[in-house]
Amino acid sequence: MGIHRLNHAVLYVSDLARSVAFYRDVLGFRPVAMTPDGFRGATFLQAPDSTNDHDLGLFEIGAGAGRSAAGRSTVGLYHLAWEVDTLDELAATAERLAAAGALVGTSDHGTTKSLYGRDPDGLEFEIVWLIPADLLDDSALAARKQIGRLDLDAERRRYGGQTRGGVGISVPA
């Protein structure tokens, strides 16, 4: 089975309107009109610049739903990772997540530069920029075996804020 990319994810949420507002206002997703007629409690969203039919489905299960215990007391998905094109976009996303109280961490994984966020239901996600193949060096490759502190300003000075990430890796060269 050859997998080319993640097409979409579906999440159960407690409050659909609150979750749609978060993904729309903080991450820029836009609702797409594809909810089946007569079906309530679901919204499908597409990420900016995405070519997917939709990237995220949100299904409401109600205010009585408990927060996810995955990784603490149950098995389950830890997080999804969405890739952005530039370090400037990663920095702007960090600011929006921080303003919304949803930025829970950052990491330098050597070849990837990552933000970690949490949605209103506590579901975690990662936003990542990948060093393009032609800029990979031995130090970035070696750093994949550790988790370092992310210094976005230093990364923008090193690679350029508008350098397109993932080229030759997740994006064809």
Short mmCIF file of N, CA, C and O in Angstrom, two decimals, residues 16-115:
data_model
loop_
_atom_site.label_atom_id
_atom_site.label_comp_id
_atom_site.label_asym_id
_atom_site.label_seq_id
_atom_site.Cartn_x
_atom_site.Cartn_y
_atom_site.Cartn_z
N LEU A 16 -19.36 21.69 18.83
CA LEU A 16 -19.01 21.88 17.42
C LEU A 16 -18.73 23.34 17.08
O LEU A 16 -17.71 23.64 16.45
N ALA A 17 -19.58 24.25 17.50
CA ALA A 17 -19.39 25.66 17.17
C ALA A 17 -18.06 26.18 17.73
O ALA A 17 -17.33 26.91 17.05
N ARG A 18 -17.74 25.81 18.96
CA ARG A 18 -16.49 26.25 19.58
C ARG A 18 -15.28 25.69 18.82
O ARG A 18 -14.31 26.40 18.57
N SER A 19 -15.35 24.43 18.44
CA SER A 19 -14.23 23.82 17.72
C SER A 19 -14.07 24.39 16.32
O SER A 19 -12.95 24.65 15.87
N VAL A 20 -15.19 24.60 15.62
CA VAL A 20 -15.12 25.22 14.29
C VAL A 20 -14.49 26.60 14.40
O VAL A 20 -13.60 26.97 13.62
N ALA A 21 -14.91 27.38 15.38
CA ALA A 21 -14.34 28.72 15.57
C ALA A 21 -12.84 28.66 15.83
O ALA A 21 -12.07 29.46 15.29
N PHE A 22 -12.38 27.71 16.63
CA PHE A 22 -10.96 27.58 16.91
C PHE A 22 -10.17 27.26 15.64
O PHE A 22 -9.21 27.94 15.31
N TYR A 23 -10.57 26.21 14.94
CA TYR A 23 -9.82 25.81 13.75
C TYR A 23 -9.91 26.88 12.64
O TYR A 23 -8.96 27.07 11.90
N ARG A 24 -11.01 27.59 12.58
CA ARG A 24 -11.17 28.67 11.60
C ARG A 24 -10.35 29.90 11.99
O ARG A 24 -9.53 30.39 11.21
N ASP A 25 -10.55 30.39 13.20
CA ASP A 25 -9.95 31.66 13.60
C ASP A 25 -8.48 31.57 13.94
O ASP A 25 -7.73 32.51 13.70
N VAL A 26 -8.04 30.46 14.50
CA VAL A 26 -6.65 30.33 14.93
C VAL A 26 -5.78 29.72 13.83
O VAL A 26 -4.66 30.17 13.59
N LEU A 27 -6.29 28.70 13.14
CA LEU A 27 -5.47 27.99 12.16
C LEU A 27 -5.87 28.26 10.71
O LEU A 27 -5.20 27.79 9.79
N GLY A 28 -6.94 29.00 10.49
CA GLY A 28 -7.30 29.41 9.13
C GLY A 28 -8.07 28.39 8.32
O GLY A 28 -8.26 28.58 7.11
N PHE A 29 -8.53 27.29 8.93
CA PHE A 29 -9.35 26.33 8.20
C PHE A 29 -10.66 27.01 7.80
O PHE A 29 -11.14 27.92 8.48
N ARG A 30 -11.26 26.56 6.70
CA ARG A 30 -12.54 27.11 6.27
C ARG A 30 -13.55 25.97 6.11
O ARG A 30 -13.22 24.90 5.56
N PRO A 31 -14.77 26.19 6.57
CA PRO A 31 -15.79 25.16 6.40
C PRO A 31 -16.08 24.93 4.91
O PRO A 31 -16.05 25.86 4.11
N VAL A 32 -16.33 23.67 4.56
CA VAL A 32 -16.74 23.32 3.20
C VAL A 32 -18.13 22.70 3.27
O VAL A 32 -18.43 21.95 4.20
N ALA A 33 -18.96 23.04 2.31
CA ALA A 33 -20.35 22.58 2.30
C ALA A 33 -20.42 21.15 1.79
O ALA A 33 -20.54 20.92 0.59
N MET A 34 -20.30 20.20 2.70
CA MET A 34 -20.41 18.80 2.28
C MET A 34 -21.07 17.92 3.34
O MET A 34 -21.05 16.71 3.22
N THR A 35 -21.65 18.54 4.37
CA THR A 35 -22.36 17.74 5.37
C THR A 35 -23.62 17.18 4.73
O THR A 35 -24.39 17.93 4.13
N PRO A 36 -23.85 15.88 4.83
CA PRO A 36 -25.04 15.28 4.21
C PRO A 36 -26.33 15.92 4.70
O PRO A 36 -26.45 16.30 5.88
N ASP A 37 -27.29 16.07 3.81
CA ASP A 37 -28.60 16.63 4.17
C ASP A 37 -29.20 15.85 5.33
O ASP A 37 -29.14 14.62 5.36
N GLY A 38 -29.77 16.57 6.28
CA GLY A 38 -30.42 15.96 7.42
C GLY A 38 -29.46 15.49 8.50
O GLY A 38 -29.88 15.02 9.55
N PHE A 39 -28.15 15.62 8.26
CA PHE A 39 -27.16 15.19 9.24
C PHE A 39 -26.76 16.40 10.07
O PHE A 39 -26.34 17.42 9.54
N ARG A 40 -26.88 16.29 11.36
CA ARG A 40 -26.54 17.40 12.25
C ARG A 40 -25.32 17.03 13.07
O ARG A 40 -25.02 15.87 13.27
N GLY A 41 -24.64 18.05 13.54
CA GLY A 41 -23.55 17.81 14.45
C GLY A 41 -22.22 17.48 13.80
O GLY A 41 -21.37 16.87 14.44
N ALA A 42 -22.03 17.91 12.55
CA ALA A 42 -20.75 17.68 11.89
C ALA A 42 -20.42 18.86 11.00
O ALA A 42 -21.31 19.50 10.43
N THR A 43 -19.15 19.16 10.91
CA THR A 43 -18.65 20.18 9.98
C THR A 43 -17.35 19.66 9.39
O THR A 43 -16.54 19.04 10.08
N PHE A 44 -17.18 19.92 8.10
CA PHE A 44 -15.95 19.54 7.40
C PHE A 44 -15.20 20.82 7.06
O PHE A 44 -15.81 21.82 6.66
N LEU A 45 -13.88 20.78 7.24
CA LEU A 45 -13.06 21.97 7.03
C LEU A 45 -11.89 21.66 6.11
O LEU A 45 -11.40 20.54 6.08
N GLN A 46 -11.44 22.70 5.42
CA GLN A 46 -10.28 22.59 4.54
C GLN A 46 -9.24 23.60 4.99
O GLN A 46 -9.57 24.74 5.31
N ALA A 47 -8.00 23.16 5.01
CA ALA A 47 -6.89 24.04 5.41
C ALA A 47 -6.57 25.01 4.28
O ALA A 47 -6.81 24.72 3.11
N PRO A 48 -6.01 26.18 4.62
CA PRO A 48 -5.60 27.12 3.58
C PRO A 48 -4.63 26.45 2.61
O PRO A 48 -3.75 25.70 3.02
N ASP A 49 -4.80 26.71 1.33
CA ASP A 49 -3.92 26.20 0.27
C ASP A 49 -3.97 24.69 0.09
O ASP A 49 -3.18 24.13 -0.66
N SER A 50 -4.87 24.01 0.74
CA SER A 50 -4.98 22.55 0.62
C SER A 50 -5.63 22.17 -0.71
O SER A 50 -6.51 22.88 -1.20
N THR A 51 -5.21 21.05 -1.25
CA THR A 51 -5.86 20.50 -2.43
C THR A 51 -6.77 19.33 -2.06
O THR A 51 -7.36 18.71 -2.94
N ASN A 52 -6.86 19.01 -0.77
CA ASN A 52 -7.76 17.94 -0.32
C ASN A 52 -9.20 18.40 -0.41
O ASN A 52 -9.50 19.59 -0.26
N ASP A 53 -10.11 17.45 -0.60
CA ASP A 53 -11.54 17.72 -0.55
C ASP A 53 -11.90 18.37 0.78
O ASP A 53 -12.65 19.33 0.85
N HIS A 54 -11.36 17.82 1.84
CA HIS A 54 -11.44 18.40 3.18
C HIS A 54 -10.26 17.83 3.96
O HIS A 54 -9.70 16.80 3.61
N ASP A 55 -9.84 18.54 4.99
CA ASP A 55 -8.70 18.11 5.80
C ASP A 55 -9.10 17.68 7.20
O ASP A 55 -8.35 16.97 7.86
N LEU A 56 -10.25 18.15 7.63
CA LEU A 56 -10.67 17.89 8.99
C LEU A 56 -12.18 17.75 9.04
O LEU A 56 -12.91 18.57 8.48
N GLY A 57 -12.62 16.70 9.69
CA GLY A 57 -14.04 16.53 9.99
C GLY A 57 -14.22 16.63 11.49
O GLY A 57 -13.44 16.05 12.25
N LEU A 58 -15.20 17.39 11.92
CA LEU A 58 -15.49 17.54 13.34
C LEU A 58 -16.90 17.01 13.60
O LEU A 58 -17.86 17.43 12.95
N PHE A 59 -17.01 16.07 14.53
CA PHE A 59 -18.28 15.46 14.87
C PHE A 59 -18.57 15.74 16.34
O PHE A 59 -17.80 15.34 17.21
N GLU A 60 -19.69 16.40 16.60
CA GLU A 60 -20.06 16.77 17.97
C GLU A 60 -20.68 15.59 18.69
O GLU A 60 -21.59 14.94 18.18
N ILE A 61 -20.17 15.35 19.91
CA ILE A 61 -20.79 14.30 20.74
C ILE A 61 -21.40 14.87 22.02
O ILE A 61 -21.98 14.13 22.79
N GLY A 62 -21.28 16.17 22.25
CA GLY A 62 -22.00 16.81 23.34
C GLY A 62 -21.14 17.24 24.50
O GLY A 62 -20.02 16.76 24.71
N ALA A 63 -21.69 18.16 25.26
CA ALA A 63 -20.98 18.79 26.37
C ALA A 63 -20.62 17.82 27.49
O ALA A 63 -19.70 18.08 28.26
N GLY A 64 -21.30 16.70 27.58
CA GLY A 64 -21.02 15.73 28.63
C GLY A 64 -19.80 14.86 28.35
O GLY A 64 -19.40 14.07 29.21
N ALA A 65 -19.22 15.01 27.18
CA ALA A 65 -18.06 14.19 26.82
C ALA A 65 -16.85 14.58 27.66
O ALA A 65 -16.58 15.76 27.87
N GLY A 66 -16.13 13.59 28.13
CA GLY A 66 -14.91 13.84 28.88
C GLY A 66 -13.75 14.14 27.94
O GLY A 66 -13.78 13.81 26.76
N ARG A 67 -12.72 14.78 28.47
CA ARG A 67 -11.52 15.06 27.70
C ARG A 67 -10.80 13.76 27.38
O ARG A 67 -10.92 12.78 28.11
N SER A 68 -10.04 13.76 26.32
CA SER A 68 -9.31 12.57 25.91
C SER A 68 -8.30 12.18 26.99
O SER A 68 -7.58 13.02 27.53
N ALA A 69 -8.25 10.88 27.28
CA ALA A 69 -7.27 10.36 28.23
C ALA A 69 -6.17 9.57 27.50
O ALA A 69 -5.37 8.89 28.13
N ALA A 70 -6.13 9.70 26.18
CA ALA A 70 -5.15 8.96 25.38
C ALA A 70 -3.73 9.31 25.83
O ALA A 70 -3.38 10.47 26.01
N GLY A 71 -2.95 8.27 26.05
CA GLY A 71 -1.57 8.45 26.46
C GLY A 71 -1.39 8.60 27.96
O GLY A 71 -0.28 8.52 28.47
N ARG A 72 -2.48 8.85 28.67
CA ARG A 72 -2.41 8.97 30.12
C ARG A 72 -3.02 7.73 30.78
O ARG A 72 -2.42 7.15 31.65
N SER A 73 -4.22 7.36 30.33
CA SER A 73 -4.83 6.17 30.92
C SER A 73 -5.49 5.28 29.87
O SER A 73 -6.01 4.23 30.22
N THR A 74 -5.49 5.70 28.62
CA THR A 74 -6.05 4.88 27.55
C THR A 74 -5.14 4.97 26.33
O THR A 74 -4.34 5.91 26.20
N VAL A 75 -5.29 4.02 25.44
CA VAL A 75 -4.61 4.11 24.16
C VAL A 75 -5.36 5.11 23.30
O VAL A 75 -6.51 5.45 23.57
N GLY A 76 -4.72 5.60 22.27
CA GLY A 76 -5.38 6.54 21.37
C GLY A 76 -4.34 7.35 20.62
O GLY A 76 -3.14 7.21 20.83
N LEU A 77 -4.81 8.19 19.77
CA LEU A 77 -3.95 9.04 18.96
C LEU A 77 -3.32 10.14 19.81
O LEU A 77 -4.02 10.81 20.57
N TYR A 78 -2.01 10.31 19.68
CA TYR A 78 -1.32 11.39 20.40
C TYR A 78 -1.53 12.72 19.69
O TYR A 78 -2.05 13.67 20.26
N HIS A 79 -1.13 12.80 18.41
CA HIS A 79 -1.37 14.03 17.66
C HIS A 79 -1.23 13.80 16.17
O HIS A 79 -0.69 12.80 15.74
N LEU A 80 -1.74 14.76 15.41
CA LEU A 80 -1.55 14.84 13.96
C LEU A 80 -0.57 15.98 13.73
O LEU A 80 -0.49 16.91 14.53
N ALA A 81 0.15 15.93 12.62
CA ALA A 81 1.07 17.02 12.29
C ALA A 81 0.69 17.61 10.94
O ALA A 81 0.52 16.87 9.97
N TRP A 82 0.56 18.92 10.91
CA TRP A 82 0.28 19.64 9.67
C TRP A 82 1.53 20.42 9.29
O TRP A 82 2.15 21.07 10.13
N GLU A 83 1.87 20.40 8.03
CA GLU A 83 3.09 21.04 7.53
C GLU A 83 2.77 22.41 6.95
O GLU A 83 1.81 22.57 6.19
N VAL A 84 3.59 23.40 7.30
CA VAL A 84 3.48 24.74 6.71
C VAL A 84 4.65 24.96 5.76
O VAL A 84 5.67 24.29 5.84
N ASP A 85 4.48 25.92 4.85
CA ASP A 85 5.47 26.16 3.80
C ASP A 85 6.71 26.92 4.25
O ASP A 85 7.79 26.68 3.73
N THR A 86 6.55 27.87 5.17
CA THR A 86 7.68 28.73 5.51
C THR A 86 7.84 28.89 7.02
O THR A 86 6.89 28.70 7.78
N LEU A 87 9.04 29.29 7.41
CA LEU A 87 9.28 29.59 8.83
C LEU A 87 8.53 30.84 9.26
O LEU A 87 8.11 30.94 10.42
N ASP A 88 8.33 31.80 8.35
CA ASP A 88 7.52 32.97 8.69
C ASP A 88 6.09 32.54 9.02
O ASP A 88 5.49 33.06 9.97
N GLU A 89 5.56 31.58 8.25
CA GLU A 89 4.22 31.08 8.53
C GLU A 89 4.18 30.33 9.86
O GLU A 89 3.22 30.44 10.63
N LEU A 90 5.24 29.58 10.16
CA LEU A 90 5.32 28.88 11.44
C LEU A 90 5.33 29.89 12.59
O LEU A 90 4.63 29.71 13.60
N ALA A 91 6.10 30.97 12.44
CA ALA A 91 6.17 31.99 13.48
C ALA A 91 4.82 32.69 13.68
O ALA A 91 4.39 32.93 14.81
N ALA A 92 4.14 33.00 12.59
CA ALA A 92 2.82 33.64 12.69
C ALA A 92 1.82 32.71 13.35
O ALA A 92 0.99 33.14 14.16
N THR A 93 1.92 31.42 13.05
CA THR A 93 1.04 30.43 13.68
C THR A 93 1.33 30.34 15.17
O THR A 93 0.40 30.24 15.99
N ALA A 94 2.60 30.40 15.55
CA ALA A 94 2.96 30.38 16.97
C ALA A 94 2.33 31.56 17.70
O ALA A 94 1.81 31.40 18.81
N GLU A 95 2.34 32.73 17.07
CA GLU A 95 1.73 33.91 17.70
C GLU A 95 0.23 33.73 17.87
O GLU A 95 -0.33 34.06 18.93
N ARG A 96 -0.46 33.21 16.85
CA ARG A 96 -1.91 33.00 16.95
C ARG A 96 -2.24 31.96 18.01
O ARG A 96 -3.19 32.13 18.78
N LEU A 97 -1.47 30.86 18.04
CA LEU A 97 -1.72 29.84 19.06
C LEU A 97 -1.49 30.40 20.46
O LEU A 97 -2.28 30.13 21.37
N ALA A 98 -0.42 31.16 20.64
CA ALA A 98 -0.14 31.74 21.95
C ALA A 98 -1.26 32.70 22.37
O ALA A 98 -1.71 32.67 23.52
N ALA A 99 -1.72 33.53 21.44
CA ALA A 99 -2.79 34.48 21.74
C ALA A 99 -4.07 33.76 22.15
O ALA A 99 -4.84 34.28 22.97
N ALA A 100 -4.30 32.58 21.59
CA ALA A 100 -5.50 31.80 21.92
C ALA A 100 -5.30 30.91 23.14
O ALA A 100 -6.21 30.19 23.54
N GLY A 101 -4.10 30.96 23.74
CA GLY A 101 -3.82 30.09 24.89
C GLY A 101 -3.71 28.63 24.51
O GLY A 101 -3.90 27.74 25.35
N ALA A 102 -3.39 28.36 23.24
CA ALA A 102 -3.39 26.98 22.73
C ALA A 102 -1.99 26.46 22.39
O ALA A 102 -1.87 25.31 21.99
N LEU A 103 -0.96 27.27 22.55
CA LEU A 103 0.41 26.82 22.28
C LEU A 103 0.93 26.11 23.53
O LEU A 103 1.04 26.71 24.59
N VAL A 104 1.23 24.82 23.39
CA VAL A 104 1.66 24.05 24.56
C VAL A 104 3.12 23.65 24.51
O VAL A 104 3.64 23.10 25.49
N GLY A 105 3.81 23.94 23.40
CA GLY A 105 5.23 23.62 23.33
C GLY A 105 5.81 23.85 21.96
O GLY A 105 5.08 24.05 20.98
N THR A 106 7.13 23.87 21.89
CA THR A 106 7.87 23.97 20.64
C THR A 106 9.06 23.04 20.73
O THR A 106 9.54 22.75 21.83
N SER A 107 9.52 22.56 19.58
CA SER A 107 10.68 21.67 19.57
C SER A 107 11.46 21.81 18.28
O SER A 107 10.89 22.07 17.22
N ASP A 108 12.77 21.62 18.41
CA ASP A 108 13.65 21.52 17.25
C ASP A 108 14.06 20.05 17.17
O ASP A 108 14.75 19.54 18.04
N HIS A 109 13.59 19.38 16.13
CA HIS A 109 13.90 17.96 15.92
C HIS A 109 15.00 17.79 14.87
O HIS A 109 15.06 16.75 14.21
N GLY A 110 15.82 18.80 14.70
CA GLY A 110 16.89 18.73 13.71
C GLY A 110 16.39 19.04 12.32
O GLY A 110 16.55 20.16 11.84
N THR A 111 15.76 18.08 11.68
CA THR A 111 15.27 18.28 10.31
C THR A 111 13.89 18.92 10.26
O THR A 111 13.44 19.33 9.20
N THR A 112 13.22 18.99 11.41
CA THR A 112 11.91 19.61 11.48
C THR A 112 11.86 20.59 12.64
O THR A 112 12.50 20.40 13.67
N LYS A 113 11.09 21.64 12.45
CA LYS A 113 10.88 22.68 13.46
C LYS A 113 9.40 22.66 13.79
O LYS A 113 8.56 22.81 12.91
N SER A 114 9.06 22.45 15.07
CA SER A 114 7.68 22.12 15.42
C SER A 114 7.07 22.98 16.52
O SER A 114 7.74 23.36 17.48
N LEU A 115 5.78 23.23 16.35
CA LEU A 115 4.93 23.83 17.38
C LEU A 115 3.95 22.75 17.82
O LEU A 115 3.54 21.91 17.01
#
